[in-house]
């Protein structure tokens, strides 16, 4: 089911298969301007039956029928307002299509070999980390990915191999992601692959960086405000003992949350489920709309955990311990000098 999104500044039709963000930031999938619109204000996602809208902890809220709402289903033509009744109006219309979607692969015109990758910055003076995801990498016959400066998509992360993967045009006119025997793997939608065709909307993850594959190239998948964490109908049992029951919550991007309770209340069990260390008996943990436990191989690289108990080798100095960890985690091609520089 497609979704028509219409506002005073334009309109677009989106397909199911990936979430879409609405906001005033240029990195949002659908850019809507307005003084009361947050940089990443709203997310739209299809659950298999209907479209849902989720407010991303926006500053001024999302309003439906005069009331502030956090999450709601889109089952018919509705109008919502970003930032209040006098905010930006967005009209959402689910489109029921009579004919089935063709399974024929999308044919793309061959890209000229001389067409070089173009990177256009969309935000100025925004600090980049391992991967400047505020830029777009334009599609070409081969996009080289890795830590080395010679790559088209350079990711300065020591968990990424020097020449890690490639996006290459295949014989049918589509594109494949090819892993180049990297140390830590290449992922499509959270699943590790050796070689697989990429479809429009797929998420490609290398090390700690993720981009969405579009008809134009590789784009940032989310706004720079970060992602949210959602628990849906979470249950966890060990034998006949139920430790977690019907847990539901939404943690907004860049928020700080404390889990408080007496001994035995299930705090550690819940934290283990949120970080992927244990799999719930029922329910889901969604990080930026992605199922943590189905895509753990990729998402685990984006989760930091400081445990209660020390995990250091107490007979080693701090420098020795860090060097030891670096030797285990970084690719075998990483030089001793690179490891030492990161430790310092």
GROMACS .gro file of C-alpha atoms in nm:
model
  344
    1UNK     CA    1   0.000   0.000   0.000
    2UNK     CA    2   0.148   0.332  -0.108
    3UNK     CA    3   0.104   0.650   0.094
    4UNK     CA    4   0.037   0.995  -0.052
    5UNK     CA    5   0.190   1.276   0.154
    6UNK     CA    6   0.068   1.623   0.066
    7UNK     CA    7   0.152   1.962   0.219
    8UNK     CA    8   0.157   2.325   0.111
    9UNK     CA    9   0.515   2.299  -0.014
   10UNK     CA   10   0.468   1.986  -0.226
   11UNK     CA   11   0.356   1.624  -0.235
   12UNK     CA   12   0.510   1.279  -0.276
   13UNK     CA   13   0.407   0.913  -0.284
   14UNK     CA   14   0.612   0.663  -0.081
   15UNK     CA   15   0.627   0.284  -0.097
   16UNK     CA   16   0.626   0.039   0.195
   17UNK     CA   17   0.949  -0.142   0.280
   18UNK     CA   18   1.135   0.124   0.477
   19UNK     CA   19   1.053   0.402   0.726
   20UNK     CA   20   1.043   0.767   0.619
   21UNK     CA   21   1.125   1.068   0.836
   22UNK     CA   22   0.954   1.407   0.804
   23UNK     CA   23   1.128   1.720   0.933
   24UNK     CA   24   1.281   2.050   0.840
   25UNK     CA   25   1.640   1.915   0.829
   26UNK     CA   26   1.785   1.847   0.485
   27UNK     CA   27   1.876   1.494   0.594
   28UNK     CA   28   1.507   1.407   0.650
   29UNK     CA   29   1.350   1.190   0.379
   30UNK     CA   30   1.070   1.443   0.335
   31UNK     CA   31   1.175   1.799   0.411
   32UNK     CA   32   0.891   2.018   0.539
   33UNK     CA   33   0.968   2.372   0.646
   34UNK     CA   34   0.800   2.553   0.934
   35UNK     CA   35   0.899   2.737   1.251
   36UNK     CA   36   0.730   2.474   1.468
   37UNK     CA   37   0.859   2.172   1.276
   38UNK     CA   38   1.148   1.987   1.441
   39UNK     CA   39   1.455   1.884   1.245
   40UNK     CA   40   1.334   1.521   1.256
   41UNK     CA   41   0.971   1.548   1.359
   42UNK     CA   42   0.777   1.239   1.250
   43UNK     CA   43   0.842   0.886   1.121
   44UNK     CA   44   0.611   0.696   0.886
   45UNK     CA   45   0.636   0.317   0.862
   46UNK     CA   46   0.428   0.033   0.716
   47UNK     CA   47   0.365  -0.271   0.939
   48UNK     CA   48   0.226  -0.500   0.670
   49UNK     CA   49  -0.136  -0.396   0.719
   50UNK     CA   50  -0.139  -0.017   0.739
   51UNK     CA   51   0.085   0.286   0.773
   52UNK     CA   52   0.172   0.421   1.119
   53UNK     CA   53   0.296   0.767   1.219
   54UNK     CA   54   0.527   0.809   1.519
   55UNK     CA   55   0.621   1.144   1.669
   56UNK     CA   56   1.000   1.155   1.728
   57UNK     CA   57   0.982   1.352   2.053
   58UNK     CA   58   0.937   1.671   1.855
   59UNK     CA   59   0.963   2.003   2.037
   60UNK     CA   60   0.606   2.119   1.960
   61UNK     CA   61   0.427   1.790   1.905
   62UNK     CA   62   0.208   1.631   1.638
   63UNK     CA   63  -0.166   1.702   1.647
   64UNK     CA   64  -0.460   1.500   1.514
   65UNK     CA   65  -0.818   1.625   1.557
   66UNK     CA   66  -0.692   1.900   1.789
   67UNK     CA   67  -0.510   1.662   2.026
   68UNK     CA   68  -0.138   1.591   2.066
   69UNK     CA   69  -0.060   1.232   1.962
   70UNK     CA   70   0.256   1.025   1.984
   71UNK     CA   71   0.164   0.731   1.759
   72UNK     CA   72  -0.138   0.657   1.539
   73UNK     CA   73  -0.249   0.440   1.247
   74UNK     CA   74  -0.327   0.588   0.904
   75UNK     CA   75  -0.627   0.396   0.771
   76UNK     CA   76  -0.794   0.675   0.571
   77UNK     CA   77  -0.732   1.025   0.444
   78UNK     CA   78  -0.641   1.242   0.746
   79UNK     CA   79  -0.486   1.581   0.815
   80UNK     CA   80  -0.228   1.626   1.089
   81UNK     CA   81  -0.053   1.939   1.212
   82UNK     CA   82   0.314   1.956   1.305
   83UNK     CA   83   0.358   2.193   1.598
   84UNK     CA   84  -0.008   2.255   1.691
   85UNK     CA   85  -0.334   2.351   1.522
   86UNK     CA   86  -0.162   2.655   1.370
   87UNK     CA   87   0.143   2.454   1.264
   88UNK     CA   88   0.229   2.291   0.933
   89UNK     CA   89  -0.059   2.084   0.793
   90UNK     CA   90   0.026   1.744   0.640
   91UNK     CA   91  -0.235   1.539   0.456
   92UNK     CA   92  -0.183   1.161   0.458
   93UNK     CA   93  -0.375   0.936   0.220
   94UNK     CA   94  -0.320   0.556   0.197
   95UNK     CA   95  -0.354   0.441  -0.164
   96UNK     CA   96  -0.514   0.101  -0.228
   97UNK     CA   97  -0.387  -0.021  -0.563
   98UNK     CA   98  -0.588  -0.269  -0.765
   99UNK     CA   99  -0.308  -0.451  -0.943
  100UNK     CA  100  -0.029  -0.653  -0.791
  101UNK     CA  101   0.321  -0.520  -0.782
  102UNK     CA  102   0.536  -0.654  -1.061
  103UNK     CA  103   0.815  -0.885  -0.953
  104UNK     CA  104   1.027  -0.792  -1.253
  105UNK     CA  105   1.354  -0.630  -1.144
  106UNK     CA  106   1.388  -0.259  -1.206
  107UNK     CA  107   1.601  -0.200  -1.514
  108UNK     CA  108   1.846   0.084  -1.484
  109UNK     CA  109   2.032   0.245  -1.767
  110UNK     CA  110   2.405   0.167  -1.760
  111UNK     CA  111   2.611   0.436  -1.594
  112UNK     CA  112   2.900   0.571  -1.793
  113UNK     CA  113   3.238   0.457  -1.665
  114UNK     CA  114   3.363   0.812  -1.673
  115UNK     CA  115   3.095   0.929  -1.431
  116UNK     CA  116   3.279   0.991  -1.106
  117UNK     CA  117   3.132   0.972  -0.759
  118UNK     CA  118   3.010   1.314  -0.645
  119UNK     CA  119   2.972   1.398  -0.277
  120UNK     CA  120   2.760   1.705  -0.200
  121UNK     CA  121   2.754   1.838   0.156
  122UNK     CA  122   2.406   1.931   0.279
  123UNK     CA  123   2.504   2.065   0.620
  124UNK     CA  124   2.792   2.293   0.701
  125UNK     CA  125   2.998   2.299   1.022
  126UNK     CA  126   2.842   1.977   1.151
  127UNK     CA  127   3.105   1.750   1.312
  128UNK     CA  128   3.163   1.424   1.127
  129UNK     CA  129   3.251   1.104   1.311
  130UNK     CA  130   3.346   0.782   1.132
  131UNK     CA  131   3.120   0.864   0.836
  132UNK     CA  132   2.979   1.201   0.738
  133UNK     CA  133   2.623   1.084   0.678
  134UNK     CA  134   2.504   1.435   0.595
  135UNK     CA  135   2.644   1.386   0.244
  136UNK     CA  136   2.514   1.181  -0.047
  137UNK     CA  137   2.727   0.940  -0.250
  138UNK     CA  138   2.611   0.941  -0.608
  139UNK     CA  139   2.546   0.610  -0.784
  140UNK     CA  140   2.800   0.484  -1.034
  141UNK     CA  141   2.898   0.145  -1.181
  142UNK     CA  142   3.126   0.070  -0.884
  143UNK     CA  143   3.129   0.234  -0.541
  144UNK     CA  144   3.429   0.127  -0.335
  145UNK     CA  145   3.383   0.115   0.042
  146UNK     CA  146   3.648   0.094   0.313
  147UNK     CA  147   3.887   0.267   0.547
  148UNK     CA  148   4.147   0.361   0.285
  149UNK     CA  149   4.136   0.712   0.142
  150UNK     CA  150   4.117   0.568  -0.212
  151UNK     CA  151   3.759   0.448  -0.152
  152UNK     CA  152   3.453   0.634  -0.276
  153UNK     CA  153   3.281   0.584   0.062
  154UNK     CA  154   3.560   0.620   0.314
  155UNK     CA  155   3.478   0.515   0.673
  156UNK     CA  156   3.756   0.606   0.914
  157UNK     CA  157   3.681   0.326   1.160
  158UNK     CA  158   3.942   0.064   1.250
  159UNK     CA  159   3.672  -0.206   1.259
  160UNK     CA  160   3.633  -0.143   0.883
  161UNK     CA  161   3.880  -0.312   0.650
  162UNK     CA  162   4.091  -0.097   0.417
  163UNK     CA  163   3.898  -0.228   0.115
  164UNK     CA  164   3.586  -0.365   0.277
  165UNK     CA  165   3.310  -0.394   0.016
  166UNK     CA  166   3.180  -0.269  -0.318
  167UNK     CA  167   2.847  -0.173  -0.469
  168UNK     CA  168   2.867  -0.291  -0.831
  169UNK     CA  169   2.626  -0.293  -1.123
  170UNK     CA  170   2.517  -0.645  -1.221
  171UNK     CA  171   2.423  -0.794  -1.559
  172UNK     CA  172   2.050  -0.724  -1.514
  173UNK     CA  173   2.109  -0.351  -1.462
  174UNK     CA  174   2.061  -0.363  -1.085
  175UNK     CA  175   2.327  -0.336  -0.815
  176UNK     CA  176   2.491  -0.587  -0.581
  177UNK     CA  177   2.669  -0.538  -0.250
  178UNK     CA  178   2.986  -0.747  -0.255
  179UNK     CA  179   3.185  -0.813   0.061
  180UNK     CA  180   3.563  -0.818  -0.008
  181UNK     CA  181   3.647  -1.076   0.261
  182UNK     CA  182   3.626  -0.810   0.529
  183UNK     CA  183   3.707  -0.888   0.891
  184UNK     CA  184   3.372  -0.776   1.038
  185UNK     CA  185   3.126  -0.829   0.755
  186UNK     CA  186   2.890  -0.630   0.534
  187UNK     CA  187   2.518  -0.606   0.605
  188UNK     CA  188   2.195  -0.544   0.414
  189UNK     CA  189   1.898  -0.466   0.640
  190UNK     CA  190   2.091  -0.611   0.933
  191UNK     CA  191   2.170  -0.943   0.762
  192UNK     CA  192   2.532  -1.030   0.686
  193UNK     CA  193   2.592  -1.099   0.316
  194UNK     CA  194   2.874  -1.207   0.088
  195UNK     CA  195   2.704  -1.090  -0.229
  196UNK     CA  196   2.341  -0.989  -0.272
  197UNK     CA  197   2.137  -0.764  -0.499
  198UNK     CA  198   2.027  -0.439  -0.334
  199UNK     CA  199   1.673  -0.306  -0.367
  200UNK     CA  200   1.562   0.055  -0.342
  201UNK     CA  201   1.523   0.140   0.027
  202UNK     CA  202   1.764  -0.124   0.161
  203UNK     CA  203   2.001  -0.024   0.441
  204UNK     CA  204   2.370  -0.096   0.385
  205UNK     CA  205   2.578  -0.115   0.703
  206UNK     CA  206   2.958  -0.122   0.720
  207UNK     CA  207   3.120  -0.101   1.063
  208UNK     CA  208   2.941   0.173   1.255
  209UNK     CA  209   2.805   0.347   0.943
  210UNK     CA  210   2.473   0.294   0.765
  211UNK     CA  211   2.334   0.436   0.443
  212UNK     CA  212   2.012   0.381   0.249
  213UNK     CA  213   2.027   0.268  -0.114
  214UNK     CA  214   1.818   0.492  -0.341
  215UNK     CA  215   1.779   0.536  -0.715
  216UNK     CA  216   2.033   0.821  -0.691
  217UNK     CA  217   2.296   0.670  -0.462
  218UNK     CA  218   2.368   0.617  -0.093
  219UNK     CA  219   2.187   0.852   0.146
  220UNK     CA  220   2.174   0.904   0.519
  221UNK     CA  221   1.899   0.677   0.664
  222UNK     CA  222   1.798   0.906   0.952
  223UNK     CA  223   1.815   1.266   1.057
  224UNK     CA  224   2.115   1.386   1.253
  225UNK     CA  225   1.905   1.399   1.570
  226UNK     CA  226   1.958   1.025   1.622
  227UNK     CA  227   1.722   0.730   1.658
  228UNK     CA  228   1.463   0.619   1.909
  229UNK     CA  229   1.431   0.293   2.105
  230UNK     CA  230   1.090   0.126   2.131
  231UNK     CA  231   0.979  -0.180   2.329
  232UNK     CA  232   0.663  -0.350   2.202
  233UNK     CA  233   0.478  -0.611   2.413
  234UNK     CA  234   0.798  -0.739   2.571
  235UNK     CA  235   0.781  -1.066   2.770
  236UNK     CA  236   1.063  -1.278   2.909
  237UNK     CA  237   1.029  -1.609   3.092
  238UNK     CA  238   1.268  -1.870   3.228
  239UNK     CA  239   1.074  -2.195   3.258
  240UNK     CA  240   0.753  -2.119   3.446
  241UNK     CA  241   0.892  -1.799   3.594
  242UNK     CA  242   0.790  -1.478   3.419
  243UNK     CA  243   1.052  -1.204   3.465
  244UNK     CA  244   0.910  -0.943   3.225
  245UNK     CA  245   0.544  -0.902   3.131
  246UNK     CA  246   0.383  -0.669   2.878
  247UNK     CA  247   0.658  -0.403   2.873
  248UNK     CA  248   0.594  -0.111   2.636
  249UNK     CA  249   0.786   0.218   2.614
  250UNK     CA  250   0.935   0.473   2.377
  251UNK     CA  251   1.275   0.634   2.439
  252UNK     CA  252   1.330   0.942   2.223
  253UNK     CA  253   1.655   1.026   2.044
  254UNK     CA  254   1.929   1.178   2.263
  255UNK     CA  255   1.728   1.114   2.580
  256UNK     CA  256   1.849   0.995   2.922
  257UNK     CA  257   1.632   0.736   3.097
  258UNK     CA  258   1.673   0.572   3.438
  259UNK     CA  259   1.525   0.229   3.514
  260UNK     CA  260   1.446   0.220   3.886
  261UNK     CA  261   1.314  -0.063   4.101
  262UNK     CA  262   1.387  -0.291   4.396
  263UNK     CA  263   1.608  -0.598   4.380
  264UNK     CA  264   1.452  -0.867   4.165
  265UNK     CA  265   1.218  -0.629   3.982
  266UNK     CA  266   1.371  -0.718   3.643
  267UNK     CA  267   1.596  -0.417   3.578
  268UNK     CA  268   1.895  -0.622   3.461
  269UNK     CA  269   1.672  -0.853   3.258
  270UNK     CA  270   1.520  -0.553   3.079
  271UNK     CA  271   1.861  -0.395   3.014
  272UNK     CA  272   1.991  -0.725   2.875
  273UNK     CA  273   1.694  -0.737   2.636
  274UNK     CA  274   1.740  -0.373   2.527
  275UNK     CA  275   2.110  -0.430   2.452
  276UNK     CA  276   2.054  -0.763   2.275
  277UNK     CA  277   2.233  -0.979   2.531
  278UNK     CA  278   1.916  -1.186   2.579
  279UNK     CA  279   1.627  -1.252   2.342
  280UNK     CA  280   1.276  -1.187   2.476
  281UNK     CA  281   1.026  -1.472   2.484
  282UNK     CA  282   0.775  -1.244   2.308
  283UNK     CA  283   0.778  -0.891   2.169
  284UNK     CA  284   1.029  -0.664   1.999
  285UNK     CA  285   1.297  -0.406   2.068
  286UNK     CA  286   1.311  -0.156   1.779
  287UNK     CA  287   1.610   0.073   1.731
  288UNK     CA  288   1.530   0.339   1.475
  289UNK     CA  289   1.247   0.114   1.353
  290UNK     CA  290   1.476  -0.188   1.310
  291UNK     CA  291   1.425  -0.513   1.503
  292UNK     CA  292   1.725  -0.546   1.736
  293UNK     CA  293   1.717  -0.923   1.772
  294UNK     CA  294   1.661  -0.994   1.402
  295UNK     CA  295   1.940  -0.756   1.299
  296UNK     CA  296   2.169  -0.795   1.598
  297UNK     CA  297   2.476  -0.878   1.388
  298UNK     CA  298   2.470  -0.522   1.254
  299UNK     CA  299   2.305  -0.323   1.534
  300UNK     CA  300   2.532  -0.457   1.808
  301UNK     CA  301   2.810  -0.238   1.668
  302UNK     CA  302   2.599   0.069   1.754
  303UNK     CA  303   2.527  -0.020   2.116
  304UNK     CA  304   2.762   0.079   2.397
  305UNK     CA  305   2.738  -0.097   2.733
  306UNK     CA  306   2.920  -0.015   3.056
  307UNK     CA  307   2.866  -0.314   3.289
  308UNK     CA  308   2.834  -0.292   3.665
  309UNK     CA  309   3.133  -0.517   3.730
  310UNK     CA  310   3.485  -0.448   3.603
  311UNK     CA  311   3.581  -0.646   3.294
  312UNK     CA  312   3.944  -0.535   3.286
  313UNK     CA  313   4.235  -0.771   3.339
  314UNK     CA  314   4.347  -0.633   3.673
  315UNK     CA  315   4.707  -0.750   3.628
  316UNK     CA  316   4.746  -0.541   3.312
  317UNK     CA  317   4.799  -0.168   3.287
  318UNK     CA  318   4.526   0.035   3.115
  319UNK     CA  319   4.741   0.069   2.802
  320UNK     CA  320   4.813  -0.304   2.792
  321UNK     CA  321   4.444  -0.386   2.833
  322UNK     CA  322   4.342  -0.150   2.551
  323UNK     CA  323   4.610  -0.283   2.321
  324UNK     CA  324   4.496  -0.637   2.393
  325UNK     CA  325   4.133  -0.548   2.310
  326UNK     CA  326   4.238  -0.362   1.995
  327UNK     CA  327   4.438  -0.662   1.872
  328UNK     CA  328   4.129  -0.881   1.911
  329UNK     CA  329   3.869  -0.645   1.759
  330UNK     CA  330   4.041  -0.464   1.474
  331UNK     CA  331   4.101  -0.630   1.134
  332UNK     CA  332   4.422  -0.832   1.104
  333UNK     CA  333   4.548  -0.587   0.840
  334UNK     CA  334   4.551  -0.305   1.100
  335UNK     CA  335   4.910  -0.204   1.168
  336UNK     CA  336   5.058  -0.186   1.517
  337UNK     CA  337   5.105   0.190   1.472
  338UNK     CA  338   4.734   0.237   1.392
  339UNK     CA  339   4.633   0.038   1.700
  340UNK     CA  340   4.870   0.233   1.921
  341UNK     CA  341   4.743   0.566   1.784
  342UNK     CA  342   4.383   0.468   1.867
  343UNK     CA  343   4.483   0.350   2.215
  344UNK     CA  344   4.660   0.682   2.282
   0.00000   0.00000   0.00000
